[in-house]
mmCIF file of C-alpha atoms in Angstrom:
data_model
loop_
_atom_site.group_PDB
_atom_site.id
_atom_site.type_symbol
_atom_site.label_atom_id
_atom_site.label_comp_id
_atom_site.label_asym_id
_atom_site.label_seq_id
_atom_site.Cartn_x
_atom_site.Cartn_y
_atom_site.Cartn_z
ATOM 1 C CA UNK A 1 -5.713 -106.528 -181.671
ATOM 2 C CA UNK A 2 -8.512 -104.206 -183.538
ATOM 3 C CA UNK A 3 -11.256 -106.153 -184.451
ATOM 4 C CA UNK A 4 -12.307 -104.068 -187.357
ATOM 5 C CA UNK A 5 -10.119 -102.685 -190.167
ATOM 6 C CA UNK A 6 -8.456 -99.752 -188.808
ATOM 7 C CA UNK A 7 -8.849 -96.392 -191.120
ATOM 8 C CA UNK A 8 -4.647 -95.452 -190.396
ATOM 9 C CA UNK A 9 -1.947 -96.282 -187.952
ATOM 10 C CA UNK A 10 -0.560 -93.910 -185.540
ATOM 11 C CA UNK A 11 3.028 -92.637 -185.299
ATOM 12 C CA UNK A 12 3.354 -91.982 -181.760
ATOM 13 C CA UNK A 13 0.800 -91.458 -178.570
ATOM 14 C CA UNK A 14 -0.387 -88.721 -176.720
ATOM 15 C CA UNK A 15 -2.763 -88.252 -174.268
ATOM 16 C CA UNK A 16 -6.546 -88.844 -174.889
ATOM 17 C CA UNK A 17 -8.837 -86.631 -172.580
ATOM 18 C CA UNK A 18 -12.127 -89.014 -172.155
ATOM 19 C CA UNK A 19 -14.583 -89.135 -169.241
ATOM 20 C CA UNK A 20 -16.908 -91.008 -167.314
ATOM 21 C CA UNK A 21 -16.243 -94.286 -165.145
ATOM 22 C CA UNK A 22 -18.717 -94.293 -162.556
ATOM 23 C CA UNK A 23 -22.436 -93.384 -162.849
ATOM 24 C CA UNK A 24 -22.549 -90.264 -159.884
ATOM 25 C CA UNK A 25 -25.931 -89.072 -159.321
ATOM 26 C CA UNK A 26 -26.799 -87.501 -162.453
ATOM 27 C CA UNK A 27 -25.687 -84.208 -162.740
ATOM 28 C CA UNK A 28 -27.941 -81.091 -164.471
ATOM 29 C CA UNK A 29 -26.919 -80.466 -168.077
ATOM 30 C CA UNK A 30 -25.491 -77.238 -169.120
ATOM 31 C CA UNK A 31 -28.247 -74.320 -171.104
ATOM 32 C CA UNK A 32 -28.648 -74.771 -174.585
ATOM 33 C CA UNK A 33 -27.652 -72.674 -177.026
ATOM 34 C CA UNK A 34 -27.705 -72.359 -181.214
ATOM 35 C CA UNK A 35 -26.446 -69.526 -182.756
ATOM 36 C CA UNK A 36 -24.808 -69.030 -185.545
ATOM 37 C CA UNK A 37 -23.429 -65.583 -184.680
ATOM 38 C CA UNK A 38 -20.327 -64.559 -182.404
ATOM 39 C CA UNK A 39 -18.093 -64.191 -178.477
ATOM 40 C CA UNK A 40 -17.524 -60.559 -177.165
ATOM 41 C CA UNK A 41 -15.949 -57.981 -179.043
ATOM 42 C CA UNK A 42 -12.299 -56.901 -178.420
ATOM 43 C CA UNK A 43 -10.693 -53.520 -178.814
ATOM 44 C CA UNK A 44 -11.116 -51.446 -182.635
ATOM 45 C CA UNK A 45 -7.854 -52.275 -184.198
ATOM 46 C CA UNK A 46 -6.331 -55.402 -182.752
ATOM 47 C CA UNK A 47 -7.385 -58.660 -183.751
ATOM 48 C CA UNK A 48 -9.254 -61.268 -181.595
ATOM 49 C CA UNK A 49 -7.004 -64.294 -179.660
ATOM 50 C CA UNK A 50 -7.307 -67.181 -178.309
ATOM 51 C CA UNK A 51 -7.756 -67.992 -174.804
ATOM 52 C CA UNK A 52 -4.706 -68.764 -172.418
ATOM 53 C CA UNK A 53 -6.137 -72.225 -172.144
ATOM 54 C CA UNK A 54 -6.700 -72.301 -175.888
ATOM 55 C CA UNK A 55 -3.499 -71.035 -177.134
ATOM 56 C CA UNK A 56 -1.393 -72.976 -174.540
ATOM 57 C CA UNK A 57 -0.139 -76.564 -175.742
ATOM 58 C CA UNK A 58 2.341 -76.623 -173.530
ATOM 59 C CA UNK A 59 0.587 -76.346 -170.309
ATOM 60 C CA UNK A 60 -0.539 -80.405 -170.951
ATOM 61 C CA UNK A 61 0.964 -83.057 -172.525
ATOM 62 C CA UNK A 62 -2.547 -84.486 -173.191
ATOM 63 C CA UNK A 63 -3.430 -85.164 -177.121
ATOM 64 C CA UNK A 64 -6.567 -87.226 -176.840
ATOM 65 C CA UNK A 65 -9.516 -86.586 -175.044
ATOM 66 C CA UNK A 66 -12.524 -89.074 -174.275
ATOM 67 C CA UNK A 67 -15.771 -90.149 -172.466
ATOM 68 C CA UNK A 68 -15.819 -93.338 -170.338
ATOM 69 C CA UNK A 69 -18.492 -95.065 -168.452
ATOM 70 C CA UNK A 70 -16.276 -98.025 -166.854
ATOM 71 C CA UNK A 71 -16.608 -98.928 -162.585
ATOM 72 C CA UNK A 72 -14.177 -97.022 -160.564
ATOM 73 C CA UNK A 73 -14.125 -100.176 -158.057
ATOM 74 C CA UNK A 74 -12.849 -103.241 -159.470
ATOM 75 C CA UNK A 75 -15.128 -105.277 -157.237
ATOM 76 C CA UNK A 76 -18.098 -103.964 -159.598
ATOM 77 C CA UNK A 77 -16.137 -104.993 -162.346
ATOM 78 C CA UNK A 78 -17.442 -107.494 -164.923
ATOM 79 C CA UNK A 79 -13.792 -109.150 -164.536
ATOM 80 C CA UNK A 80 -11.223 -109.346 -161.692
ATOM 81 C CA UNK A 81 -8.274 -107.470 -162.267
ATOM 82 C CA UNK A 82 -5.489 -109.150 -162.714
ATOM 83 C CA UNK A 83 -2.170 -108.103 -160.728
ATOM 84 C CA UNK A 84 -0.012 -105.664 -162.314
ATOM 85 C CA UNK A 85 3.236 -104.256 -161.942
ATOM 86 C CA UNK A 86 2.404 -99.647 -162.026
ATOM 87 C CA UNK A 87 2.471 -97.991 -165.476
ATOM 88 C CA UNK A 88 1.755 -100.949 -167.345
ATOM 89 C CA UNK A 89 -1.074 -101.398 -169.751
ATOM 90 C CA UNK A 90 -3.791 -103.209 -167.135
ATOM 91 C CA UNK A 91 -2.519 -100.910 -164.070
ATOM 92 C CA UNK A 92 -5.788 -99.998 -162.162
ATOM 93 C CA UNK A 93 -7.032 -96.991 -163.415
ATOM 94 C CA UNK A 94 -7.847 -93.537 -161.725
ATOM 95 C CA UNK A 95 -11.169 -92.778 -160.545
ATOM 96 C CA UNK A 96 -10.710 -89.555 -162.672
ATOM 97 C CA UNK A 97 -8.558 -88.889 -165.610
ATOM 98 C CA UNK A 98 -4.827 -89.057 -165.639
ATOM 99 C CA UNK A 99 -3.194 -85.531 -164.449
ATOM 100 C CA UNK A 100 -0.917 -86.094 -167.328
ATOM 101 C CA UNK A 101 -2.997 -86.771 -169.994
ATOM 102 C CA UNK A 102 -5.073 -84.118 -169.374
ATOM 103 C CA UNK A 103 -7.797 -86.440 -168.873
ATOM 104 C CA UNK A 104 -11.416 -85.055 -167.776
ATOM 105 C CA UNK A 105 -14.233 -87.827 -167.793
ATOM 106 C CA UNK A 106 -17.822 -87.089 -169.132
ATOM 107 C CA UNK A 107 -19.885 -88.187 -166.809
ATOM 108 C CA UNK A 108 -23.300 -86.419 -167.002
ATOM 109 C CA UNK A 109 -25.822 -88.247 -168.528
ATOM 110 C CA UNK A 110 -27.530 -85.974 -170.221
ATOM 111 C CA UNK A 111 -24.780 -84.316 -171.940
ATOM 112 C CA UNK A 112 -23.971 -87.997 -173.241
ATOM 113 C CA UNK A 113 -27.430 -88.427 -174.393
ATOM 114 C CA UNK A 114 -26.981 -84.896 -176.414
ATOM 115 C CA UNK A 115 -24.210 -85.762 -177.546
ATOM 116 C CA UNK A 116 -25.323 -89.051 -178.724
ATOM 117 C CA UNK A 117 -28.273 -87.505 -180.509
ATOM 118 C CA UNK A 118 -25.863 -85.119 -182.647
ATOM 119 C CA UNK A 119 -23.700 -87.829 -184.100
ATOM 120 C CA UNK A 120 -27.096 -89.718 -184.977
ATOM 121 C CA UNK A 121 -27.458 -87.226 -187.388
ATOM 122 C CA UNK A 122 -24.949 -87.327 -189.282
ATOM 123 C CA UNK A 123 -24.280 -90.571 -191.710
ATOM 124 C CA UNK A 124 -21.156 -92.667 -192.305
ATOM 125 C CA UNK A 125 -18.505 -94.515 -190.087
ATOM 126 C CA UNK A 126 -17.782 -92.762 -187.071
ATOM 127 C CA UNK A 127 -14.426 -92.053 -185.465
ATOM 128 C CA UNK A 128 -13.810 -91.195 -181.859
ATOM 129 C CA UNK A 129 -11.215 -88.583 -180.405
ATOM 130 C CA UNK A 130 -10.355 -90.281 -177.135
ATOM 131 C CA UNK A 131 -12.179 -93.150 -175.761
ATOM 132 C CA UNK A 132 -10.964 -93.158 -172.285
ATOM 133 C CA UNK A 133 -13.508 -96.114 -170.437
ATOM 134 C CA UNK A 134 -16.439 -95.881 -173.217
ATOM 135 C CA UNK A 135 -18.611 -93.111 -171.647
ATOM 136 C CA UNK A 136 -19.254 -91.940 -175.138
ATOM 137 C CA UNK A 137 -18.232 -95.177 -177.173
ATOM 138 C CA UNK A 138 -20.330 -97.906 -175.636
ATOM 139 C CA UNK A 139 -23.611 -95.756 -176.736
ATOM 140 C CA UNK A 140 -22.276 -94.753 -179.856
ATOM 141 C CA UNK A 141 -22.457 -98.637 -180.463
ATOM 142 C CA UNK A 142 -25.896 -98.483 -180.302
ATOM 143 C CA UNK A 143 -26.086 -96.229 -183.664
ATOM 144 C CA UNK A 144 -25.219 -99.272 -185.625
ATOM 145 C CA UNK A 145 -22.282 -98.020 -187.653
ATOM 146 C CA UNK A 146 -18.593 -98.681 -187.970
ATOM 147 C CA UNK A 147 -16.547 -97.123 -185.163
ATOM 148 C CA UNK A 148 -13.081 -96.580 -184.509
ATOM 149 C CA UNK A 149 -11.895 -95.019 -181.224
ATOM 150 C CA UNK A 150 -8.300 -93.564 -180.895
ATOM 151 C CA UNK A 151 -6.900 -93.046 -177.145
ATOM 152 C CA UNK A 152 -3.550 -92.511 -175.925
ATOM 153 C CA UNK A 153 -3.721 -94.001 -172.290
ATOM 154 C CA UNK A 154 -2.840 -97.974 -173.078
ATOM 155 C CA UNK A 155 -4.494 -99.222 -170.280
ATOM 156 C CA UNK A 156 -7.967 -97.696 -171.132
ATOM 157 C CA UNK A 157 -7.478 -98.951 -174.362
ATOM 158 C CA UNK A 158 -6.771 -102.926 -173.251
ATOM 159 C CA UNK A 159 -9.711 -102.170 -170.551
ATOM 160 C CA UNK A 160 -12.455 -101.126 -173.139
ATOM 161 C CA UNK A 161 -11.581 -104.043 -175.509
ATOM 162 C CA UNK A 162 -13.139 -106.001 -173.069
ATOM 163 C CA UNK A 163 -16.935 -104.327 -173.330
ATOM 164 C CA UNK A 164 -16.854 -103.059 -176.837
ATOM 165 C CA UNK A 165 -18.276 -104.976 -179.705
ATOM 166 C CA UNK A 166 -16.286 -106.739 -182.251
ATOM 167 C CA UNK A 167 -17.419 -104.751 -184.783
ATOM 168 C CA UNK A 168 -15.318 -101.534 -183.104
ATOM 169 C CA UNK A 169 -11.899 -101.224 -183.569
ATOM 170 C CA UNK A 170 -9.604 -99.290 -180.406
ATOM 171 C CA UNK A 171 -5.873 -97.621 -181.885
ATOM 172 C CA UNK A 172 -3.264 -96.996 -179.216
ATOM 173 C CA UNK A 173 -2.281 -93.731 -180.944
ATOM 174 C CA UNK A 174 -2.128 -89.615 -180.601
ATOM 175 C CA UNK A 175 -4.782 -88.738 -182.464
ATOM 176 C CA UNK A 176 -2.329 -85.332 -183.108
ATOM 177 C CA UNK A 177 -0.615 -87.727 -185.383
ATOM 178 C CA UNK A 178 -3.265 -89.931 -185.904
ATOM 179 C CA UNK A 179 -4.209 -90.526 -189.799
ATOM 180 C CA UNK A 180 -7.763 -90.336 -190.469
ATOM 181 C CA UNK A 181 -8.837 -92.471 -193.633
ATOM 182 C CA UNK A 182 -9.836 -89.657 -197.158
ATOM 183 C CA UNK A 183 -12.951 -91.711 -197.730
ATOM 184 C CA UNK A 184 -16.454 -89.743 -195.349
ATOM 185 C CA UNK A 185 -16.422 -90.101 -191.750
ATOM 186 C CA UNK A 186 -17.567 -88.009 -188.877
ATOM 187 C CA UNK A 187 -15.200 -87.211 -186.162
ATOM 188 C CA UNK A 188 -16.468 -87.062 -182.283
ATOM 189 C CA UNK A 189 -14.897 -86.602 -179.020
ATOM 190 C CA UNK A 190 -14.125 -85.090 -175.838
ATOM 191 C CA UNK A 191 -11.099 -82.908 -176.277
ATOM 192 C CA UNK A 192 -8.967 -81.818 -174.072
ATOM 193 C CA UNK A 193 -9.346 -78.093 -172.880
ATOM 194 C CA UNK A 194 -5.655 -77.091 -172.959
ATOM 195 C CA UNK A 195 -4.822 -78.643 -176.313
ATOM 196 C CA UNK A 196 -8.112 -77.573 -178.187
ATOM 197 C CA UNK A 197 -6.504 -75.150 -181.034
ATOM 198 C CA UNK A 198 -4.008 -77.546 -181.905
ATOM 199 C CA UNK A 199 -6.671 -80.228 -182.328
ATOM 200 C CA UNK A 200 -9.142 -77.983 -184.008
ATOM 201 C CA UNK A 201 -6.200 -77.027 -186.482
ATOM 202 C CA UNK A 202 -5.487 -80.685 -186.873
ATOM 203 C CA UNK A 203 -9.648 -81.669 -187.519
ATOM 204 C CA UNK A 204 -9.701 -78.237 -189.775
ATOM 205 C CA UNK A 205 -6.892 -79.456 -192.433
ATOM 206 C CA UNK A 206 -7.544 -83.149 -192.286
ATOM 207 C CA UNK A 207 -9.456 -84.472 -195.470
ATOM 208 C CA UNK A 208 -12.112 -86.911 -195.385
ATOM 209 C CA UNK A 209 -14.430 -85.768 -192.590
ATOM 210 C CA UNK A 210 -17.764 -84.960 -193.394
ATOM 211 C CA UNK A 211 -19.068 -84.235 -189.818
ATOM 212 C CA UNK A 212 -17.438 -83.288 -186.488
ATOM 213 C CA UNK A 213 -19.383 -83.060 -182.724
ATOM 214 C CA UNK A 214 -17.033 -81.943 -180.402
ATOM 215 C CA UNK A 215 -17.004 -81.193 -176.641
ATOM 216 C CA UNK A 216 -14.881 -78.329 -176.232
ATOM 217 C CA UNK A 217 -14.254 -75.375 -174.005
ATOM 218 C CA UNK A 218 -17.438 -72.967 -173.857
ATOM 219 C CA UNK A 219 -15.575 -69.882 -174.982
ATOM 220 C CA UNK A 220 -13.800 -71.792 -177.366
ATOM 221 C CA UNK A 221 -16.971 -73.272 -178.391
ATOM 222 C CA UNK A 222 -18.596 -69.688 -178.712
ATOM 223 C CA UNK A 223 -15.652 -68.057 -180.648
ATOM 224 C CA UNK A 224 -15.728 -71.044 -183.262
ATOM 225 C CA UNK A 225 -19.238 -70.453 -183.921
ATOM 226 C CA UNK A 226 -18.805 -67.276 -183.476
ATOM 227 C CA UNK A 227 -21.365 -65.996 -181.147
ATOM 228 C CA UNK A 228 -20.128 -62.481 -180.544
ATOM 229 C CA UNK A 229 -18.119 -61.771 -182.798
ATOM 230 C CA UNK A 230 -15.688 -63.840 -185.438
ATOM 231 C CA UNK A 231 -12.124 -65.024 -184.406
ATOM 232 C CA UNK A 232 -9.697 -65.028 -187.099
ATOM 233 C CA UNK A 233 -9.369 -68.904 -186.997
ATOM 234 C CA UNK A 234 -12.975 -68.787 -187.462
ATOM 235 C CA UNK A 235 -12.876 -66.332 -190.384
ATOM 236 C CA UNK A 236 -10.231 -68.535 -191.996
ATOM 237 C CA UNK A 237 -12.569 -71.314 -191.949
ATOM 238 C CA UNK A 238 -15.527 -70.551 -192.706
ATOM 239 C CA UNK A 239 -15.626 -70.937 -196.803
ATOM 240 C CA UNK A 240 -15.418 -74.690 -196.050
ATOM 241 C CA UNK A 241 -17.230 -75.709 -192.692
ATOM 242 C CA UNK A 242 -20.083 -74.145 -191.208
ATOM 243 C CA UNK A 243 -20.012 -74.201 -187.165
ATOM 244 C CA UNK A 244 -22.454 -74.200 -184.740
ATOM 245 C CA UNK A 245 -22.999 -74.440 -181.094
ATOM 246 C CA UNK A 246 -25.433 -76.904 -180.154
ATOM 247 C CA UNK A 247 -24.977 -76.629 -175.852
ATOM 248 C CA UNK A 248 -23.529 -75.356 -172.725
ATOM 249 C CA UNK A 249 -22.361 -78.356 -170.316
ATOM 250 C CA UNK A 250 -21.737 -77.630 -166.897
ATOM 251 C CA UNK A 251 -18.155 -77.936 -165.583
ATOM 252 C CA UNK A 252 -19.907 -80.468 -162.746
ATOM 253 C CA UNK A 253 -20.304 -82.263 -165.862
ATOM 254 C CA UNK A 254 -16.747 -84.098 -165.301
ATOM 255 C CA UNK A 255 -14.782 -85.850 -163.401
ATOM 256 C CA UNK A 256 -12.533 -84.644 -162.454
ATOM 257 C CA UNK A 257 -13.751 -80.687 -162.892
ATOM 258 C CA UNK A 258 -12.636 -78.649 -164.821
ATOM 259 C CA UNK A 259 -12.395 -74.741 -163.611
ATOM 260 C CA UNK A 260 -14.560 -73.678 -166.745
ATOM 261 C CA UNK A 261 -18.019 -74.625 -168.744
ATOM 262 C CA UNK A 262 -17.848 -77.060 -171.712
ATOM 263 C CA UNK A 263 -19.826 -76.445 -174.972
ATOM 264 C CA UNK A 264 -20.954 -78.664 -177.475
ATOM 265 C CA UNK A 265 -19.634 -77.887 -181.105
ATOM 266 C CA UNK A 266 -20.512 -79.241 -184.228
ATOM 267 C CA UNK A 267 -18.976 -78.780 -188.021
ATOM 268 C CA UNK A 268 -20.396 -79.417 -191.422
ATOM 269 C CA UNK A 269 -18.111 -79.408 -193.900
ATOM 270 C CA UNK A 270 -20.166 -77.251 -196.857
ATOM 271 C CA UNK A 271 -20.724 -78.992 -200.189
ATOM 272 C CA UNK A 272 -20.394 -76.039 -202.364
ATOM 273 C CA UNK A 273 -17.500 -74.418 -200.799
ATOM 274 C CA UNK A 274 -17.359 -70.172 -200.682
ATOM 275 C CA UNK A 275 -13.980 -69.827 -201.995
ATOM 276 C CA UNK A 276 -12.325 -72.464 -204.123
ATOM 277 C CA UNK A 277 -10.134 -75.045 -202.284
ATOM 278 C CA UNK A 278 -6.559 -73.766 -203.932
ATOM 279 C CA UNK A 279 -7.482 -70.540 -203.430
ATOM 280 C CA UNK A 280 -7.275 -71.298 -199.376
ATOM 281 C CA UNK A 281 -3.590 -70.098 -199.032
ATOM 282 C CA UNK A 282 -4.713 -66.792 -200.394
ATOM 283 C CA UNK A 283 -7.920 -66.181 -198.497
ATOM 284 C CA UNK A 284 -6.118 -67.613 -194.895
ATOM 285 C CA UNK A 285 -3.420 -64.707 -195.807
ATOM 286 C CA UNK A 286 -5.988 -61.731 -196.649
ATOM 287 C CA UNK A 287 -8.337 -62.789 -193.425
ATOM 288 C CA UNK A 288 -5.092 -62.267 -191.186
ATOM 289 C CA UNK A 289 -3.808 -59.161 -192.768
ATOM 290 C CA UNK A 290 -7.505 -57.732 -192.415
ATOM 291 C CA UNK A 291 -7.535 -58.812 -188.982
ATOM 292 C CA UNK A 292 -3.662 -57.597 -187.788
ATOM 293 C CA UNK A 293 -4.197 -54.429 -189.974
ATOM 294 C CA UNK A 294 -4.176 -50.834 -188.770
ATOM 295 C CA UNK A 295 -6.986 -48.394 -189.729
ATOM 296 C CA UNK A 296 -10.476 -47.184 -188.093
ATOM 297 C CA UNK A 297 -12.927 -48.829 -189.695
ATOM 298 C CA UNK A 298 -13.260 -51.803 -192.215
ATOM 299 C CA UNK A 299 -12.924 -48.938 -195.354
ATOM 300 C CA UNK A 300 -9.029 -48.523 -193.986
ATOM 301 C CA UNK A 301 -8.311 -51.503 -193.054
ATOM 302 C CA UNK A 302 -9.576 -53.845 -195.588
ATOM 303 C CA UNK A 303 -7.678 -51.113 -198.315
ATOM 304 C CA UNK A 304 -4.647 -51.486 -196.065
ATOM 305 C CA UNK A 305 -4.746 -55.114 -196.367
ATOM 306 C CA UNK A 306 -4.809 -55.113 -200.275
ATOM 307 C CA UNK A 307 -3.275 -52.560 -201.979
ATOM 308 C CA UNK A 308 -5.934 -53.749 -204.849
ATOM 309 C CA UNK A 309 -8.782 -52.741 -203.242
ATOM 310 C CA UNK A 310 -9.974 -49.154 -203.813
ATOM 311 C CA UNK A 311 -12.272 -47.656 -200.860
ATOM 312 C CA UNK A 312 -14.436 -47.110 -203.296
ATOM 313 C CA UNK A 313 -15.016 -50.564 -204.170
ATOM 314 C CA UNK A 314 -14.858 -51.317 -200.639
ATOM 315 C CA UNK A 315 -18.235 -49.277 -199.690
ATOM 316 C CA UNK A 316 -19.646 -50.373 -202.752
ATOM 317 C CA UNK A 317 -19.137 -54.084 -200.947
ATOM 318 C CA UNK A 318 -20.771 -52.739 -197.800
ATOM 319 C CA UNK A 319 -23.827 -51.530 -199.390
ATOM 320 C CA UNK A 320 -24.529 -54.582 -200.870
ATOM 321 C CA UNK A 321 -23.911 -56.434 -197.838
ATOM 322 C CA UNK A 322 -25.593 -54.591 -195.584
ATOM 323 C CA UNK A 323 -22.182 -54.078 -193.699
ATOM 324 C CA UNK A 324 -22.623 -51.252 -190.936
ATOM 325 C CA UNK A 325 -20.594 -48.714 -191.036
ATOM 326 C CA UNK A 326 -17.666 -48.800 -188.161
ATOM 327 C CA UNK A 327 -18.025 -52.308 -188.593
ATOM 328 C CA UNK A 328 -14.861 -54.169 -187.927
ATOM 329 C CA UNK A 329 -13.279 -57.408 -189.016
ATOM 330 C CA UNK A 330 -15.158 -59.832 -186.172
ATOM 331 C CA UNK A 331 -18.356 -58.438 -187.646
ATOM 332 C CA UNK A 332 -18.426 -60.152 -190.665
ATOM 333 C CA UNK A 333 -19.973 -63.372 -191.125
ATOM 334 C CA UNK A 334 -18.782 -66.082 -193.654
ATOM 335 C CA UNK A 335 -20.448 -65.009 -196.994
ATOM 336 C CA UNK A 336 -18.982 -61.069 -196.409
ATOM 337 C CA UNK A 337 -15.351 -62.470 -196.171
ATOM 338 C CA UNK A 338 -16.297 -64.340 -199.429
ATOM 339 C CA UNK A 339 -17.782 -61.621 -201.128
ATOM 340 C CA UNK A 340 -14.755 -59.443 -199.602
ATOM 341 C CA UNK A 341 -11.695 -61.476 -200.844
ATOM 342 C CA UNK A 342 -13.489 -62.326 -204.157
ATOM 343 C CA UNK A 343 -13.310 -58.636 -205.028
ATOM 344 C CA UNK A 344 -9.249 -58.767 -204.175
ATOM 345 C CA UNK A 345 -8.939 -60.953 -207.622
ATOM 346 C CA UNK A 346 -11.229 -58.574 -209.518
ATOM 347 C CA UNK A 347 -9.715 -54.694 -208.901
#
């Protein structure tokens, strides 16, 4: 049972994609990195997508994703194991994460530490995205705040009870269908590579959240802050949260590896929003007819996109902008799409 009062109740489970359970010689973190700027540009006309591994729920049925730091040898245990019957909730656990739960383990300590250090600061109860064996919630403890972990594998869940402090509650739930409290919290975790843009959709629309740090993909990390150019998930966004990417970790990282990098990601929602909450349906719908929209140049396309834009008024935008000319819809950073879609509601 939870030994702190739980922030919602789940409605079914799902995988949770945490890390760590032995302490392997420490492995080198990944290179830092901190812009604010965008991934590798894509062709003139057609707009940016996600990544196969992105885009592609169906390739896991994972849903959480966490960190754990628990003994792979129950020998080293601080408690025998008792006898259990496979599949149930105190089944002996895998070295590594379940195959399908889509479970990769954090277990570099530096990347921990990192991670660690981003959450610290940030202010408020904290709620984590996938325990797994405590890799990440054990030293989260040590910030002094409430924390709530939600992870989908049962067993990990009835495991960590036994090392966590009573003053941290562990839900059995998908965190897909998880529901977060409306009062400020930060959200952390590990998430699962395959399942990332239906988790990042899921953080993105959920109230209540003041701060997110979030291990993610690298490209996936790089797109959403975008570092080389804006994604149109990104561009849909970005009146609300700012993104940035705070580090590279090394696929060696986990256990066990992945086949790519992972990237540290962090989210601030923005006090003073760019474009007025109930006018998001509106903006969401002009960023993705800019960005599916035919035409050389942002002049075309952007006057293609809404008949009430004249090109005039469209260069007139650029020059005060300092938009380059031939620039195209991934160019634009947060306060041009706000500037952009506020002139929709004025021609």
């Amino acid at each position: 049972m939870p030994r702190h009062h739980q922030p919602s109740s789940p409605d079914r489970r799902t995988p949770s994609h945490d890390r760590a359970r032995t302490q392997p010689r420490p492995t080198p973190s990944g290179s830092g990195s901190s812009s604010l700027s965008a991934s590798a540009s894509r062709s003139r006309s057609a707009p940016r997508t996600e990544s196969r591994a992105e885009a592609d729920p169906r390739r896991t049925a994972g849903r959480g994703a966490g960190t754990s730091s628990a003994p792979t040898d129950p020998r080293t245990a601080n408690a025998p194991e008792p006898p259990t019957a496979p599949g149930s909730p105190l089944a002996p656990v895998s070295p590594g994460g379940r195959h399908e739960l889509g479970q990769n383990f954090l277990v570099d300590r530096a990347t921990i530490r990192a991670f660690v250090d981003l959450v610290a600061r940030t202010d408020g109860p904290i709620i984590e995205i996938g325990t797994g064996d405590g890799a990440l919630t054990l030293p989260l403890q040590s910030l002094g705040r409430p924390l709530t972990g939600v992870e989908i594998d049962p067993r990990r869940v009835e495991r960590l009870r036994r090392r966590t402090n009573p003053s941290t509650t562990l839900v059995h739930a998908d965190f897909l269908r998880f529901r977060a409290p409306a009062t400020p919290h930060v959200l952390v975790g590990n998430l699962p590579f395959h399942e990332t843009t239906p988790m990042l959709r899921r953080v993105l629309t959920s109230s209540g959240w003041t701060d997110a740090v979030l291990l993610v993909q690298w490209e996936v990390a790089r797109r959403r802050a975008g570092v080389g150019g804006a994604t149109m998930m990104t561009a849909q966004w970005w009146p609300w949260y700012a993104f940035r990417l705070a580090r590279r970790v090394p696929a060696a990282a986990f256990r066990p590896r992945p086949n790519v990098d992972g990237g540290l990601l962090t989210a601030t929602r923005r006090a003073r929003p760019l474009v007025a909450a109930s006018d998001r349906a509106g903006y969401q719908d002009f960023v993705r007819r800019v960005f599916t929209g035919k035409g050389r140049g942002l002049e075309q396309i952007a006057t293609a996109a809404s008949p009430s834009l004249s090109r005039r008024a469209v260069r007139a935008w650029a020059a005060r902008h300092r938009v380059a000319t031939g620039a195209l819809p991934k160019d634009l950073d947060e306060q041009q799409w706000a500037a952009l879609y506020r002139m929709t509601s004025r021609e």
